[in-house]
XYZ file of C-alpha atoms in Angstrom:
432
model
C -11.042 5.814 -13.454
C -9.559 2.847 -11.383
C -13.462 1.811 -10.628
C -15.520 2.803 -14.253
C -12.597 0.984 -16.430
C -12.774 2.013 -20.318
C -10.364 1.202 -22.951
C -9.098 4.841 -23.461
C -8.931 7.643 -21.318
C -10.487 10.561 -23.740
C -13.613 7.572 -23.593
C -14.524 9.189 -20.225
C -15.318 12.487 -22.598
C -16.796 10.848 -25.544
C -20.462 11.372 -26.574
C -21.119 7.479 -26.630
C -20.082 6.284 -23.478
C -19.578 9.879 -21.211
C -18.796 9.244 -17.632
C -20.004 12.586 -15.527
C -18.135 11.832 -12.234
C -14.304 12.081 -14.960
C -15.915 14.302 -16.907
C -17.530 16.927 -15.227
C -14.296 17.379 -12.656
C -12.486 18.828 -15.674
C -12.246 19.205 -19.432
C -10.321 16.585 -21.481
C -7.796 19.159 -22.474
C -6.379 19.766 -18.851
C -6.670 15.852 -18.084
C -4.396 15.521 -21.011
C -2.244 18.349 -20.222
C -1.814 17.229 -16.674
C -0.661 13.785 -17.500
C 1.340 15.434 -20.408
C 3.843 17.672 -18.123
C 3.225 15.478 -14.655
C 6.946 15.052 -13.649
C 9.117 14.417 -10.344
C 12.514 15.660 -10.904
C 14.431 17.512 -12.742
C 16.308 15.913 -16.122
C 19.086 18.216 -16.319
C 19.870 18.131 -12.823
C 23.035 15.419 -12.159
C 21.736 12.046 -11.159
C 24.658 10.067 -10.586
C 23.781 7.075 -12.680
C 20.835 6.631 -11.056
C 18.381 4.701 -13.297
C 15.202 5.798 -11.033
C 16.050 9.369 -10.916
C 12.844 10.659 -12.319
C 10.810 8.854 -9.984
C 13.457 9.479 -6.821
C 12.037 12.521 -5.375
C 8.739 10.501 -4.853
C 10.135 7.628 -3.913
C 12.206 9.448 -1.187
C 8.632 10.900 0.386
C 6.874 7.525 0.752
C 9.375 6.042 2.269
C 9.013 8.009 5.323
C 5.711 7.617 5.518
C 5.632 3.759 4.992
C 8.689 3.239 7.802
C 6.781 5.734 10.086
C 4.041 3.166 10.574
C 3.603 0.810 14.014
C 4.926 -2.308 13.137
C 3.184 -5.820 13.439
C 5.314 -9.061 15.292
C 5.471 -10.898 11.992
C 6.484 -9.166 9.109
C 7.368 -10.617 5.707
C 9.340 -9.831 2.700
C 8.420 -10.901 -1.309
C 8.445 -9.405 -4.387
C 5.835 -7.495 -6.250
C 4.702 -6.666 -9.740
C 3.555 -3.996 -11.472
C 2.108 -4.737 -14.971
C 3.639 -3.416 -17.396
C 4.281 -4.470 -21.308
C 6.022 -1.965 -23.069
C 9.771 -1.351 -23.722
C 11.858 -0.722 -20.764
C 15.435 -1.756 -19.650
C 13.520 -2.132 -16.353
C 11.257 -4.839 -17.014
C 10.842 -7.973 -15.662
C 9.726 -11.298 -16.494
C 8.328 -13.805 -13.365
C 6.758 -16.393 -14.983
C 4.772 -17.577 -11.392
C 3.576 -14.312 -10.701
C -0.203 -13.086 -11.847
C 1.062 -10.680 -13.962
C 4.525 -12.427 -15.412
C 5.526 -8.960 -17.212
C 6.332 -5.779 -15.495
C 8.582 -4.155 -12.498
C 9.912 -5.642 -9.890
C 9.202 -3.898 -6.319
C 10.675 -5.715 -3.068
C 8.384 -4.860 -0.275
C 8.483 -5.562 3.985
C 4.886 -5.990 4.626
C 3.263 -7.329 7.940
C 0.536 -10.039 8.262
C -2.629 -7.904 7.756
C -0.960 -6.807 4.510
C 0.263 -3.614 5.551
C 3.294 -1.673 3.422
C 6.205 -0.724 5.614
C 9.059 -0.428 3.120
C 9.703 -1.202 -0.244
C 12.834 -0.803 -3.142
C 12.851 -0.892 -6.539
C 14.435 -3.283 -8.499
C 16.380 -1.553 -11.109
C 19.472 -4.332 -12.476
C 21.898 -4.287 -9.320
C 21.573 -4.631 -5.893
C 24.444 -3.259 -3.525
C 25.111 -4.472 -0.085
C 24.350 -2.316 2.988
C 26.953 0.580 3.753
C 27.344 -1.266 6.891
C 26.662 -5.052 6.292
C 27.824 -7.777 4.282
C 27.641 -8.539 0.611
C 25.765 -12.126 0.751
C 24.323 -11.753 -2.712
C 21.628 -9.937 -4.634
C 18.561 -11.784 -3.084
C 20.387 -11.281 0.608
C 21.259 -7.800 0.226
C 17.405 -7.018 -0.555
C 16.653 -8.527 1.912
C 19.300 -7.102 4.638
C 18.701 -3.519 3.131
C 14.747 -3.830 3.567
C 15.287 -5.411 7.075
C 17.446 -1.797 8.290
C 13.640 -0.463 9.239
C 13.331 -3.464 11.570
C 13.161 -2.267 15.303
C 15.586 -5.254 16.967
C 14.812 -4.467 20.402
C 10.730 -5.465 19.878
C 12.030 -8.882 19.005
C 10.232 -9.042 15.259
C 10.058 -12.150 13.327
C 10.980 -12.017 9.504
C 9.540 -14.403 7.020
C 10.509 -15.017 3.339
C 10.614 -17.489 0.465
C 13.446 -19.381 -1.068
C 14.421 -17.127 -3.240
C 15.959 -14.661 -0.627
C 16.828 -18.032 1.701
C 20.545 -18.753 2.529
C 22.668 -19.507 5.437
C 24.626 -16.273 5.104
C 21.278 -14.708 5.586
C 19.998 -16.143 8.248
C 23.452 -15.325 10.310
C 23.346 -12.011 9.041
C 20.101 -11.163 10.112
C 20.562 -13.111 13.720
C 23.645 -11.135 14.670
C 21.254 -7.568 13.934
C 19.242 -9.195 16.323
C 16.187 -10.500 14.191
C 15.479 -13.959 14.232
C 14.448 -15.011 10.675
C 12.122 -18.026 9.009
C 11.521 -18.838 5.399
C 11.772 -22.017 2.697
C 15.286 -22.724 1.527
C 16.352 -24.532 -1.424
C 18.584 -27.554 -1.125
C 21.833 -26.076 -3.138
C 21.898 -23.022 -0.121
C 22.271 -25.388 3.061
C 25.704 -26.401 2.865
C 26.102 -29.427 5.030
C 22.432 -30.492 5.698
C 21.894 -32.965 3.216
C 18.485 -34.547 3.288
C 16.642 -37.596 1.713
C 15.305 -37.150 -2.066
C 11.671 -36.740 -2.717
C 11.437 -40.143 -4.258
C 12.877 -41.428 -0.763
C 10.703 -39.839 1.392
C 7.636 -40.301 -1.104
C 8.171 -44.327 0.095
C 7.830 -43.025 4.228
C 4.079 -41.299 2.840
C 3.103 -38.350 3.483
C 3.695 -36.885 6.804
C 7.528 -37.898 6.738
C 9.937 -35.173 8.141
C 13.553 -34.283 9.039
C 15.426 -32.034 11.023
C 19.093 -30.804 10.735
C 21.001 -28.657 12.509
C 23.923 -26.318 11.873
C 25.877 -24.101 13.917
C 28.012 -20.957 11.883
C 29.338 -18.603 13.980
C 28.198 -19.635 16.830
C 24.271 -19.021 15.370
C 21.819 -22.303 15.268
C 19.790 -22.949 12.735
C 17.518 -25.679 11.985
C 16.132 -27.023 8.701
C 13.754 -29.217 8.713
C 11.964 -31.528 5.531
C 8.744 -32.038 5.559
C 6.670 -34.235 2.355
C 3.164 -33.755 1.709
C 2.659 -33.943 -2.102
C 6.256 -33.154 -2.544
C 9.206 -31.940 -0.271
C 9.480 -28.623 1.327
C 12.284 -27.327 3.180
C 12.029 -24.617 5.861
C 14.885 -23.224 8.087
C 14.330 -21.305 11.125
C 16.632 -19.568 13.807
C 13.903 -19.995 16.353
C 11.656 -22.358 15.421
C 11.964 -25.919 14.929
C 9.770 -29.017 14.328
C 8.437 -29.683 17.358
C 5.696 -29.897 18.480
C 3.912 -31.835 15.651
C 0.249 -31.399 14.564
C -2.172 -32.651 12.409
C -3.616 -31.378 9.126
C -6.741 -32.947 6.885
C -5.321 -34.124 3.310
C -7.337 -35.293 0.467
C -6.416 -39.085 -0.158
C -7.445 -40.157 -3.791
C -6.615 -43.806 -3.025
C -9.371 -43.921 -0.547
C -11.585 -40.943 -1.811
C -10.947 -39.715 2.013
C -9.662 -36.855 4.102
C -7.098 -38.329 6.327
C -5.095 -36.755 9.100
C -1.093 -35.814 8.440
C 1.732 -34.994 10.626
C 2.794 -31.145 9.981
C 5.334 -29.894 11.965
C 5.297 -27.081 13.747
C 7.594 -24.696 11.449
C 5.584 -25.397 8.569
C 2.123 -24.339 10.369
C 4.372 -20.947 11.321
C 5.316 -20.273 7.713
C 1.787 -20.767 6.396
C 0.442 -19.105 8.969
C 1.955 -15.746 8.467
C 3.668 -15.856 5.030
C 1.914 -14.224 2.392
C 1.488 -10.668 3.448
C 2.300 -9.341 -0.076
C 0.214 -11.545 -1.903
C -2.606 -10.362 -0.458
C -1.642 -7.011 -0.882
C -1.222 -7.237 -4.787
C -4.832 -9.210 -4.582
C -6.247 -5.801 -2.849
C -4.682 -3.057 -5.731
C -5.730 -5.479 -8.271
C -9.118 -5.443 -7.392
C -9.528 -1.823 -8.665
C -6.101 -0.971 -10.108
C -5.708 2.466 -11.928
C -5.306 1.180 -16.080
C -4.051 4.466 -17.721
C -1.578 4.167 -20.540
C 1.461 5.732 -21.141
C 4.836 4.938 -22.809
C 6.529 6.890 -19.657
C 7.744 4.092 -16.857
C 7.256 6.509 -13.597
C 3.893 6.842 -14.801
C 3.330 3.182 -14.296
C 4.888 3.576 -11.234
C 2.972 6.833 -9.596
C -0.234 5.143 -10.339
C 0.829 1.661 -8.453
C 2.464 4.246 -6.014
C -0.592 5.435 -5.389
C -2.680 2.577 -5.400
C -0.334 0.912 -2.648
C -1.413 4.131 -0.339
C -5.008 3.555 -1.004
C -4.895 0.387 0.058
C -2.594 1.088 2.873
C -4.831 3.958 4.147
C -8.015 1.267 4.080
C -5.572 -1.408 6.260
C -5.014 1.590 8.535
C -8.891 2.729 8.696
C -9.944 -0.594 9.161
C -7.687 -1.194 12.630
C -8.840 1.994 14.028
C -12.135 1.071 13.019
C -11.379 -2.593 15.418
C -9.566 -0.662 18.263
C -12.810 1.522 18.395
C -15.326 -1.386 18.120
C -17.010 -0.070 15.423
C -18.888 -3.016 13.827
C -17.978 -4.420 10.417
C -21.218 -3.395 8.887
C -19.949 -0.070 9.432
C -17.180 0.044 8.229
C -16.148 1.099 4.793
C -14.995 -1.518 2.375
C -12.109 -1.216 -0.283
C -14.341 -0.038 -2.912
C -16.457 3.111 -0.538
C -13.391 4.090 0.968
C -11.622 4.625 -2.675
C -14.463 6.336 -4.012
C -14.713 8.552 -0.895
C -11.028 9.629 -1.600
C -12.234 10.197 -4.878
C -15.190 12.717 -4.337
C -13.425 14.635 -1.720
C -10.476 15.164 -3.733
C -12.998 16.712 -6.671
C -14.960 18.489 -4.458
C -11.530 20.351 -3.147
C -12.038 23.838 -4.091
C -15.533 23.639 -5.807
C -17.928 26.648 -5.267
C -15.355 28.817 -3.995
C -15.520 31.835 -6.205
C -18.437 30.457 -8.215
C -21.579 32.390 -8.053
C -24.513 29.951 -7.279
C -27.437 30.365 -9.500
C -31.487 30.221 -7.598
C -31.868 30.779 -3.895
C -29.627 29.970 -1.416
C -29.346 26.669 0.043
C -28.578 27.111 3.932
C -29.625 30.076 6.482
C -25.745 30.655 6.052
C -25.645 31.552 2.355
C -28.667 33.590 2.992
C -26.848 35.562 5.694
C -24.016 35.606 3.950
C -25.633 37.012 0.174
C -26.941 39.712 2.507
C -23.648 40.772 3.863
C -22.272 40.770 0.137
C -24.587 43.234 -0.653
C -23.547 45.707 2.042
C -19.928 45.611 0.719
C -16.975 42.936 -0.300
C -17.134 40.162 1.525
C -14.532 36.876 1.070
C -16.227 33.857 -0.867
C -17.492 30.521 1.338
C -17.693 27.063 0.289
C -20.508 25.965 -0.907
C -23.409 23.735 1.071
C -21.711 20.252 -1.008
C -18.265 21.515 0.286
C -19.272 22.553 4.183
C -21.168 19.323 4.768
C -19.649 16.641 3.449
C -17.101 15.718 6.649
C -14.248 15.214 4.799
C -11.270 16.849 5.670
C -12.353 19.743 7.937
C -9.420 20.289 10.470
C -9.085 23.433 12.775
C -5.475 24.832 12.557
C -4.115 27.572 14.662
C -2.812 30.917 12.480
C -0.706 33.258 14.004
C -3.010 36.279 13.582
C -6.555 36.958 14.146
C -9.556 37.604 11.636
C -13.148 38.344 11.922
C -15.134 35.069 12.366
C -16.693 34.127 8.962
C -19.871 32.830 10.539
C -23.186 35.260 9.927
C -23.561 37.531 13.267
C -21.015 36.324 14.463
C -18.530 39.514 15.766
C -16.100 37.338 17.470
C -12.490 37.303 16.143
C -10.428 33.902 16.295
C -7.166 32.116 15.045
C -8.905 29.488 14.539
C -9.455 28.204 11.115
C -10.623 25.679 8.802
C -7.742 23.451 6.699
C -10.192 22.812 3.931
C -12.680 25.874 3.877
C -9.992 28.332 4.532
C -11.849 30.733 6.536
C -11.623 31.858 10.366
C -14.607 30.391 12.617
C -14.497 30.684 16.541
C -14.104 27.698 18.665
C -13.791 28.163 22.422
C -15.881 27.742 25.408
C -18.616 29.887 24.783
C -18.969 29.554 20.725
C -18.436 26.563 18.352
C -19.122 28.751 15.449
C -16.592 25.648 13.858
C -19.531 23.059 13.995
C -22.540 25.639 13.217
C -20.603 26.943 10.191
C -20.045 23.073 8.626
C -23.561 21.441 9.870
């Protein structure tokens, strides 16, 4: 449904415009009772004031998963939507954002997009159990940063928004060094020159302050290109300077600029999140409902789509597997797709004309001498998706035709014993 977009979901069942890859999985009925009674938590159990209760229990299993990841050198932190325009006390209003209506979702991402946190923005934001209370937009950010390994000497980047003194301090003596725009009301005692001032200098025209609190420097420095833009940095600074191409109108020209070096760092690796929103939106799961944690389980689980692509994609790179190989966005979601409605298919269902495979054959023989346990069928066995050996604790008869061998091996997706030793890979045979 995220890639074949109609305006209603029973439109996937109609007789105008009938989509056989929705419709064919199941009827319309159990689509609409599933989304119906789909539910996380329980409403009677005590949830302590918590206004994300009945989305808790899921949010409490990603979160694992998402911190669990290797983490990148440069990791950011911004806000992100998800659309939404219905009544809720939960809402949000951005007005700079794609999407200007909807929830608010802080995330910690890393430079090739990847999730590694993320909290929900639901009307209050408490400090830390153990850190200070520097303010809403701090306290995100000092809550997100907890997952931060100090010791591997990460770099955090934000935008003016979360920017402040306090922070940067706070986040210095945890042992991360921070970066991000500021605005000018948050750097008490660095006062710089106007825009109008520095607009007379041209473009190009910088300057640095520095401030020591508690015994932590940072710098701040000003840079104007088409107007002024403050960054502050506890380990970066302006030097050294470099050059950018700028679009002069006067003289219908590109002409080099000065661009110190703290701006190049923020542009360079700011943005992490906003590239991730880009990648859900490109096939983002529209289903309606009036019920906010279903807006939220489908973003939920278009943020792990995408996340599982990131992740294919760099062990597609550490492999050297060639682009043109490689799945994009788009084949990798629809592969998720198929395998997860092929997932049980043609397990008890009798087949109809002759068998497929010299496995079914063998195997509609053996049914006739007696009851024999159902196999997948030839879709299901070949299609590479998801078929993992696990160990069981006690043997069975391998399920493979003349094969006499008993194993504990056994196949995650199939659910049937095969051997795999040495001497036979009835495992491979079975799913070729």
């Amino acid at each position: 449904m995220s890639v074949l977009h109609l305006p209603r979901s029973r439109m996937y069942w109609s007789s105008a415009c009938r989509q056989p890859h929705v419709a064919d999985v199941m009827p319309r009925h159990r689509w609409e009772q599933i989304k119906h009674f789909i539910h996380f938590s329980d409403n009677m159990a005590p949830n302590g004031s918590d206004r994300l209760f009945k989305i808790r229990p899921l949010i409490d299993a990603l979160l694992p998963k998402f911190q669990a990841l290797p983490q990148d050198q440069m990791l950011s932190i911004d806000e992100q939507m998800v659309p939404f325009k219905g009544r809720s006390s939960l809402k949000q209003y951005i007005p700079k954002k794609p999407y200007k209506w909807g929830y608010k979702i802080f995330v910690l991402s890393d430079t090739k997009d990847l999730v590694h946190s993320f909290d929900i923005f639901a009307g209050k934001t408490d400090p830390a159990p153990t850190g200070p209370d520097i303010g809403a937009s701090g306290n995100i950010v000092l809550k997100l940063a907890r997952v931060i390994q100090s010791a591997v000497n990460h770099l955090l980047y934000f935008d003016n928004w979360f920017s402040s003194l306090q922070l940067f301090v706070a986040l210095a003596n945890n042992g991360i060094p921070a970066f991000g725009t500021v605005q000018q009301n948050r750097l008490q005692g660095c006062n710089f020159s106007t825009d109008a001032e520095m607009k007379k200098k041209g473009r190009g025209a910088l300057e640095e302050k520095q401030a020591v609190i508690d015994n932590m420097e940072i710098r701040a420095v000003k840079w104007f290109d088409n107007r002024g833009v403050i960054v502050a940095s506890t380990f970066a600074s302006a030097q050294p300077v470099s050059t950018v191409e700028r679009w002069d109108r006067k003289l219908k020209k590109k002409v080099s600029v000065e661009c110190p070096s703290i701006i190049s760092l923020y542009k360079k690796f700011m943005g992490g999140v906003d590239d991730l929103d880009a990648l859900i939106a490109y096939y983002r799961i529209h289903i309606r409902s009036k019920k906010y944690y279903h807006r939220f389980f489908f973003h939920f689980v278009d943020m792990v789509i995408v996340n599982s692509w990131l992740l294919y994609r760099r062990d597609c790179e550490s492999l050297n597997i060639p682009k043109k190989k490689q799945r994009d966005s788009l084949s990798f979601r629809l592969s998720i797709a198929q395998a997860l409605c092929m997932q049980g298919k043609g397990l008890s269902k009798k087949k109809r004309g002759r068998p497929s495979s010299d496995v079914e054959r063998q195997f509609e023989k053996k049914r006739h001498r007696g009851p024999a346990q159902s196999i997948p069928t030839q879709e299901v066995r070949a299609d590479a998706v998801g078929h993992w050996p696990v160990v069981e604790s006690s043997r069975q008869r391998c399920k493979l035709p003349n094969c006499k061998g008993q194993t504990v091996f056994k196949c995650s997706k199939c659910n049937v014993h095969l051997c795999l030793n040495k001497k036979n890979n009835c495992f491979r045979d079975f799913h070729e």
